[in-house]
Amino acid sequence: MTNDVPGVGTETAPHPGGQQAVIDSARRVLADDHRVLGVWLSGSYGSGSQDRFSDVDLWVVVEDEDLPGFCDDWPEIAERIAPTVLCRQLGQAPVFNQISADWVRFDVSIGTPGDVARRTRSTVRALHDPHNLSERLAAPGPALQPDPDRVASITVEFLRVLGLLPVVIGREEYVVGVSGVELLRGMIIQLMLQDVAVEDRGGALHLRRLLPADRLQILTELPATTADQESVINGNIACVDLFFPLARELHDRCGIPWPQEMQDAARRHLASTLSFELPVGSATGAAQ
């Protein structure tokens, strides 16, 4: 049995509250299950970047033939780790989300021995490893590069949502328009994260750790949007001005074609229905 997690199970644990109790309980409960070949911490606890707000990510390995039954049994196992107010499976994947009665978030992904070599030593920490499966873990991986398919998908979706602006304005659905601006902001963040070269980008609640200070500042300075026509239009324009330069750069870097026809159609559509031209540096300017 291996325990190489700094602070786990000791009085010097950096965050000894609810998370530590869940970690200790998970190790104890899962070590008693004969089907479990190994248990590791992943996520921020696996990489050693956790703080008192972190959730607990567990990775459990069982034999291939035990996987279906173990997934079926997981809700009861999770309840023994900590009484839960939420336990749900994410689709058909062997991944579960839990929230304890003390509101500790703990997630589990369940794999088989064939998955071990696809994990790296820098992203997981062993809690229970009686078979020394950690020896099969890969070396720390290279920094992630932008995913061409993901970059292309974000750009197309940004254009699609932008093209809904005339509907929002025409129907005076300004509350919906505020939500639309938030969608565009979210896609800006997704695009910025694609440009972060680290081995593991982690979850959505780590922007301050991942994004450079200048990009965080740019996001902070985006204007607040209120439910009126001028604010909604200005919010869209501000997002366009920020999104397109980075999107064009990432498309060029990834060697993927720019959706020029869709951009041109969006430009014509916005000009004809709202009677204004997007400013230089936006979708119009990017095409020049």
CSV table of C-alpha atoms in Angstrom, one decimal, residues 4-6 8 23 40-51 54-59 119-127 137 199-200 209:
chain,number,residue,atom,x,y,z
A,4,ASP,CA,2.8,9.4,-1.4
A,5,VAL,CA,0.4,12.3,-1.0
A,6,PRO,CA,2.0,15.1,1.0
A,8,VAL,CA,-2.7,12.9,3.4
A,23,ILE,CA,-9.9,11.4,1.4
A,40,TRP,CA,-5.3,7.7,-6.8
A,41,LEU,CA,-6.1,11.3,-6.3
A,42,SER,CA,-6.3,13.3,-9.5
A,43,GLY,CA,-7.2,16.8,-10.3
A,44,SER,CA,-5.7,19.5,-8.1
A,45,TYR,CA,-5.0,17.1,-5.2
A,46,GLY,CA,-3.3,14.8,-7.7
A,47,SER,CA,-1.0,17.6,-9.0
A,48,GLY,CA,-0.4,19.1,-5.6
A,49,SER,CA,-2.1,22.4,-6.5
A,50,GLN,CA,-5.1,22.0,-4.2
A,51,ASP,CA,-6.5,24.7,-1.9
A,54,SER,CA,-10.7,22.2,-4.2
A,55,ASP,CA,-13.0,19.3,-4.8
A,56,VAL,CA,-11.6,15.8,-4.3
A,57,ASP,CA,-11.1,13.9,-7.5
A,58,LEU,CA,-10.6,10.1,-7.2
A,59,TRP,CA,-9.5,7.7,-9.8
A,119,ARG,CA,-2.1,8.7,-16.9
A,120,THR,CA,1.1,10.6,-15.9
A,121,ARG,CA,3.0,10.6,-12.7
A,122,SER,CA,2.7,14.4,-12.4
A,123,THR,CA,-1.2,14.4,-12.4
A,124,VAL,CA,-2.1,11.6,-9.9
A,125,ARG,CA,-1.0,10.6,-6.4
A,126,ALA,CA,-1.5,7.1,-5.0
A,127,LEU,CA,-3.8,6.5,-2.0
A,137,LEU,CA,2.2,5.5,-15.1
A,199,GLU,CA,0.1,19.5,-19.1
A,200,ASP,CA,-3.3,19.7,-17.3
A,209,ARG,CA,-4.0,30.3,-11.9
